[in-house]
Tab-separated table of C-alpha atoms in Angstrom:
chain	number	residue	atom	x	y	z
A	1	ALA	CA	0.920	-14.403	8.339
A	2	GLN	CA	2.040	-11.399	8.397
A	3	SER	CA	-0.825	-8.797	8.081
A	4	VAL	CA	-1.908	-5.141	8.225
A	5	THR	CA	-4.999	-4.585	10.130
A	6	GLN	CA	-6.487	-1.097	9.646
A	7	PRO	CA	-9.547	-1.186	12.371
A	8	ASP	CA	-11.120	2.341	11.101
A	9	ILE	CA	-12.954	1.510	7.672
A	10	HIS	CA	-14.406	5.517	7.849
A	11	ILE	CA	-13.490	8.504	9.863
A	12	THR	CA	-14.563	12.178	9.233
A	13	VAL	CA	-13.166	15.226	11.239
A	14	SER	CA	-13.873	18.903	11.243
A	15	GLU	CA	-11.449	21.230	9.027
A	16	GLY	CA	-8.393	21.895	11.429
A	17	ALA	CA	-9.106	19.124	14.224
A	18	SER	CA	-6.320	16.687	14.517
A	19	LEU	CA	-6.189	13.549	13.142
A	20	GLU	CA	-5.260	10.171	14.158
A	21	LEU	CA	-5.771	7.031	11.650
A	22	ARG	CA	-4.917	3.622	13.511
A	23	CYS	CA	-2.561	0.502	12.029
A	24	ASN	CA	-1.555	-3.210	13.850
A	25	TYR	CA	0.484	-5.228	11.579
A	26	SER	CA	1.569	-9.114	12.297
A	27	TYR	CA	4.914	-9.438	11.324
A	28	GLY	CA	7.466	-11.934	12.794
A	29	ALA	CA	11.163	-9.991	11.992
A	30	THR	CA	11.636	-5.476	12.073
A	31	PRO	CA	8.985	-4.586	9.662
A	32	TYR	CA	9.301	-1.807	7.333
A	33	LEU	CA	6.261	-0.298	7.688
A	34	PHE	CA	4.404	2.796	5.433
A	35	TRP	CA	1.444	4.935	4.831
A	36	TYR	CA	-0.011	6.232	1.374
A	37	VAL	CA	-2.692	8.386	0.113
A	38	GLN	CA	-4.985	7.411	-2.524
A	39	SER	CA	-7.131	10.191	-4.416
A	40	PRO	CA	-10.261	9.116	-5.824
A	41	GLY	CA	-10.018	7.557	-9.066
A	42	GLN	CA	-5.945	7.797	-8.560
A	43	GLY	CA	-3.117	5.994	-7.989
A	44	LEU	CA	-1.530	6.162	-4.661
A	45	GLN	CA	1.200	7.993	-3.476
A	46	LEU	CA	3.672	7.576	0.007
A	47	LEU	CA	3.623	9.655	2.883
A	48	LEU	CA	6.554	8.621	4.987
A	49	LYS	CA	8.527	5.241	5.563
A	50	TYR	CA	10.115	3.758	8.711
A	51	PHE	CA	12.806	0.948	8.722
A	52	SER	CA	15.022	2.142	11.436
A	53	GLY	CA	15.969	4.646	14.142
A	54	ASP	CA	13.213	7.502	15.474
A	55	THR	CA	10.429	5.780	15.895
A	56	LEU	CA	8.775	9.013	14.504
A	57	VAL	CA	8.745	9.715	11.050
A	58	GLN	CA	8.024	13.015	9.645
A	59	GLY	CA	6.436	12.742	6.097
A	60	ILE	CA	4.842	14.702	3.445
A	61	LYS	CA	1.948	17.232	4.039
A	62	GLY	CA	2.487	17.617	6.842
A	63	PHE	CA	1.786	14.188	8.715
A	64	GLU	CA	3.651	12.126	10.685
A	65	ALA	CA	3.582	8.446	12.117
A	66	GLU	CA	4.584	7.077	15.190
A	67	PHE	CA	6.148	3.235	15.517
A	68	LYS	CA	4.909	1.368	18.583
A	69	ARG	CA	7.399	-2.747	18.880
A	70	SER	CA	5.414	-3.255	22.418
A	71	GLN	CA	1.806	-2.305	20.642
A	72	SER	CA	2.905	-3.219	17.145
A	73	SER	CA	1.114	-0.148	15.814
A	74	PHE	CA	2.270	2.261	13.402
A	75	ASN	CA	-0.804	5.117	13.503
A	76	LEU	CA	-0.713	8.559	10.862
A	77	ARG	CA	-1.729	11.357	12.903
A	78	LYS	CA	-1.436	15.597	11.651
A	79	PRO	CA	-2.773	17.738	14.006
A	80	SER	CA	-4.862	20.342	11.897
A	81	VAL	CA	-6.241	18.406	9.548
A	82	HIS	CA	-7.081	20.743	5.920
A	83	TRP	CA	-9.732	19.590	3.256
A	84	SER	CA	-6.981	18.252	0.737
A	85	ASP	CA	-6.824	15.732	3.485
A	86	ALA	CA	-9.626	13.673	2.495
A	87	ALA	CA	-8.658	10.775	0.661
A	88	GLU	CA	-8.691	6.910	1.625
A	89	TYR	CA	-5.148	6.266	2.977
A	90	PHE	CA	-3.246	2.388	3.283
A	91	CYS	CA	-0.620	1.067	5.327
A	92	ALA	CA	1.076	-1.536	4.953
A	93	VAL	CA	3.872	-3.285	6.366
A	94	GLY	CA	7.674	-4.509	3.353
A	95	ALA	CA	7.516	-8.595	3.680
A	96	GLY	CA	8.747	-11.316	2.236
A	97	THR	CA	12.186	-12.289	1.017
A	98	GLY	CA	13.897	-10.172	-1.699
A	99	GLY	CA	11.709	-7.328	0.052
A	100	PHE	CA	9.231	-7.355	-3.381
A	101	LYS	CA	5.531	-8.198	-1.099
A	102	THR	CA	4.058	-5.535	0.346
A	103	ILE	CA	1.327	-6.059	2.548
A	104	PHE	CA	-1.033	-3.562	2.275
A	105	GLY	CA	-4.260	-3.031	4.654
A	106	ALA	CA	-7.774	-2.539	3.643
A	107	GLY	CA	-7.397	1.302	3.828
A	108	THR	CA	-9.600	4.202	5.849
A	109	ARG	CA	-11.442	6.567	4.053
A	110	LEU	CA	-10.967	9.980	5.437
A	111	PHE	CA	-14.199	12.723	5.443
A	112	VAL	CA	-13.218	15.879	6.275
A	113	LYS	CA	-16.116	18.120	6.633
A	114	ALA	CA	-16.437	22.376	7.178
B	1	ASP	CA	9.617	14.244	-15.264
B	2	GLY	CA	9.424	10.601	-14.482
B	3	GLY	CA	6.797	8.439	-13.637
B	4	ILE	CA	4.439	5.411	-13.906
B	5	THR	CA	1.611	5.836	-17.236
B	6	GLN	CA	-1.152	3.618	-17.485
B	7	SER	CA	-3.400	3.135	-19.692
B	8	PRO	CA	-6.311	3.147	-20.817
B	9	LYS	CA	-8.300	4.666	-17.797
B	10	TYR	CA	-11.728	3.012	-18.359
B	11	LEU	CA	-11.952	0.236	-20.486
B	12	PHE	CA	-15.037	-1.881	-20.984
B	13	ARG	CA	-14.705	-6.140	-21.509
B	14	LYS	CA	-17.287	-8.310	-22.880
B	15	GLU	CA	-18.196	-12.148	-21.119
B	16	GLY	CA	-15.352	-13.851	-22.794
B	17	GLN	CA	-12.679	-11.239	-24.342
B	18	ASN	CA	-9.189	-10.889	-22.798
B	19	VAL	CA	-7.945	-7.311	-22.099
B	20	THR	CA	-4.371	-6.148	-21.893
B	21	LEU	CA	-3.493	-3.358	-19.529
B	22	SER	CA	-1.137	-0.490	-20.334
B	23	CYS	CA	1.844	-0.074	-17.772
B	24	GLU	CA	4.998	1.767	-18.915
B	25	GLN	CA	7.466	3.769	-16.942
B	26	ASN	CA	10.443	6.035	-17.084
B	27	LEU	CA	11.517	5.495	-13.992
B	28	ASN	CA	14.955	2.926	-14.367
B	29	HIS	CA	13.326	0.876	-11.957
B	30	ASP	CA	13.808	-2.876	-12.083
B	31	ALA	CA	10.440	-3.857	-10.535
B	32	MET	CA	7.232	-3.512	-10.849
B	33	TYR	CA	3.770	-4.539	-9.967
B	34	TRP	CA	0.323	-5.506	-10.887
B	35	TYR	CA	-1.920	-5.015	-7.673
B	36	ARG	CA	-5.978	-5.231	-7.978
B	37	GLN	CA	-8.060	-2.423	-5.929
B	38	ASP	CA	-11.368	-3.660	-4.554
B	39	PRO	CA	-13.868	-1.598	-1.939
B	40	GLY	CA	-13.040	-2.648	1.505
B	41	GLN	CA	-10.356	-5.094	0.358
B	42	GLY	CA	-7.233	-2.846	-0.243
B	43	LEU	CA	-4.312	-4.023	-3.035
B	44	ARG	CA	-3.933	-7.486	-3.597
B	45	LEU	CA	-1.110	-8.087	-5.730
B	46	ILE	CA	-1.264	-10.288	-9.474
B	47	TYR	CA	1.540	-10.467	-10.394
B	48	TYR	CA	5.319	-8.359	-10.287
B	49	SER	CA	8.651	-8.467	-11.905
B	50	GLN	CA	12.617	-8.401	-10.261
B	51	ILE	CA	13.648	-7.972	-14.288
B	52	VAL	CA	13.047	-8.060	-17.153
B	53	ASN	CA	12.098	-11.867	-18.273
B	54	ASP	CA	11.414	-12.121	-15.387
B	55	PHE	CA	8.180	-12.762	-13.279
B	56	GLN	CA	6.559	-14.425	-10.395
B	57	LYS	CA	2.644	-15.068	-9.735
B	58	GLY	CA	1.546	-13.295	-6.834
B	59	ASP	CA	-2.020	-13.735	-4.326
B	60	ILE	CA	-4.692	-14.079	-7.224
B	61	ALA	CA	-2.808	-14.620	-9.894
B	62	GLU	CA	-5.569	-17.523	-11.654
B	63	GLY	CA	-7.582	-15.366	-14.672
B	64	TYR	CA	-4.217	-13.413	-15.909
B	65	SER	CA	-1.037	-12.989	-17.456
B	66	VAL	CA	1.672	-10.903	-17.225
B	67	SER	CA	4.872	-10.530	-19.778
B	68	ARG	CA	8.464	-8.296	-19.584
B	69	GLU	CA	9.282	-7.819	-22.431
B	70	LYS	CA	11.748	-3.939	-21.879
B	71	LYS	CA	12.674	-2.689	-19.233
B	72	GLU	CA	10.084	0.327	-18.787
B	73	SER	CA	6.826	-2.223	-20.192
B	74	PHE	CA	5.023	-4.431	-17.962
B	75	PRO	CA	1.253	-5.313	-19.559
B	76	LEU	CA	-1.202	-7.221	-17.598
B	77	THR	CA	-3.652	-9.672	-19.815
B	78	VAL	CA	-6.747	-10.552	-17.864
B	79	THR	CA	-8.040	-13.408	-19.691
B	80	SER	CA	-11.567	-14.854	-20.049
B	81	ALA	CA	-10.627	-17.166	-17.115
B	82	GLN	CA	-10.747	-14.592	-14.838
B	83	LYS	CA	-14.295	-14.507	-13.446
B	84	ASN	CA	-15.334	-11.783	-12.002
B	85	PRO	CA	-12.776	-9.293	-13.323
B	86	THR	CA	-14.427	-6.103	-12.558
B	87	ALA	CA	-12.026	-3.886	-10.492
B	88	PHE	CA	-9.434	-1.100	-9.892
B	89	TYR	CA	-6.407	-1.764	-11.526
B	90	LEU	CA	-3.303	-0.649	-10.879
B	91	CYS	CA	0.368	-0.782	-12.283
B	92	ALA	CA	3.096	0.114	-9.230
B	93	SER	CA	7.569	0.025	-9.815
B	94	SER	CA	10.247	0.536	-7.454
B	95	ILE	CA	13.890	0.462	-6.943
B	96	ALA	CA	14.515	-3.935	-7.683
B	97	ALA	CA	17.707	-3.903	-4.738
B	98	ARG	CA	15.866	-6.203	-1.167
B	99	GLN	CA	16.512	-3.271	0.729
B	100	GLY	CA	15.374	-0.452	-1.866
B	101	ALA	CA	12.553	-2.141	-2.802
B	102	PHE	CA	11.276	-1.013	0.964
B	103	SER	CA	13.339	1.560	1.480
B	104	TYR	CA	12.418	3.604	-0.928
B	105	GLY	CA	8.669	2.945	-1.574
B	106	TYR	CA	6.969	2.171	-4.637
B	107	THR	CA	5.319	4.483	-7.579
B	108	PHE	CA	2.091	3.524	-8.434
B	109	GLY	CA	0.577	4.690	-11.672
B	110	SER	CA	-4.010	6.096	-12.079
B	111	GLY	CA	-4.919	3.311	-12.509
B	112	THR	CA	-6.981	1.108	-14.842
B	113	ARG	CA	-10.538	1.439	-14.099
B	114	LEU	CA	-11.865	-2.826	-16.439
B	115	THR	CA	-15.785	-2.987	-16.240
B	116	VAL	CA	-17.353	-6.040	-17.806
B	117	VAL	CA	-20.319	-5.401	-19.202
């Protein structure tokens, strides 16, 4: 069965430090992979997506993610975190026939300290 | 600006009541979705609709119902049969084409927080 695992429930980083959020997936075929961000009490916003081509993808707000097939991972990175990046981050995989089912991880909450 | 509007932002339900959450989009998207979000559990799919007058159950459809009479609208009714309805409900939409639904990702509304009182 398809699944997405985000091993870290929450992470705290200092402002200006680098960030890496982990994501592992389980899917039989070539996956469509996504990272979304959610501010408190709000909906989700798409940060970036991968489905083919260059395994390092760039997204909005200075985020990037790297697809590693051998490790079934799609980790999200940012070289320098800003206080406004504090939010919850969701990794997701597109699954199922017809392209309509997206499976979301449980999320990682990012705290940024001054 | 195009987007998804969910209303109300907060909703309180008494035991045994049915309540309806509104979701309207002006993105001209064919597909629409309802997700439930609980702390520590991510998002779980309740229902989705690929076209008008058609919808399919997701992973947790019991106690919920939907309709899709217009392309722009996909209301969700939380019935009295849903035993634990307190949650944050998110509506989303996407391009319907098989690859498009994944190629462009989803657009989400701002959510409705439902509380049973």
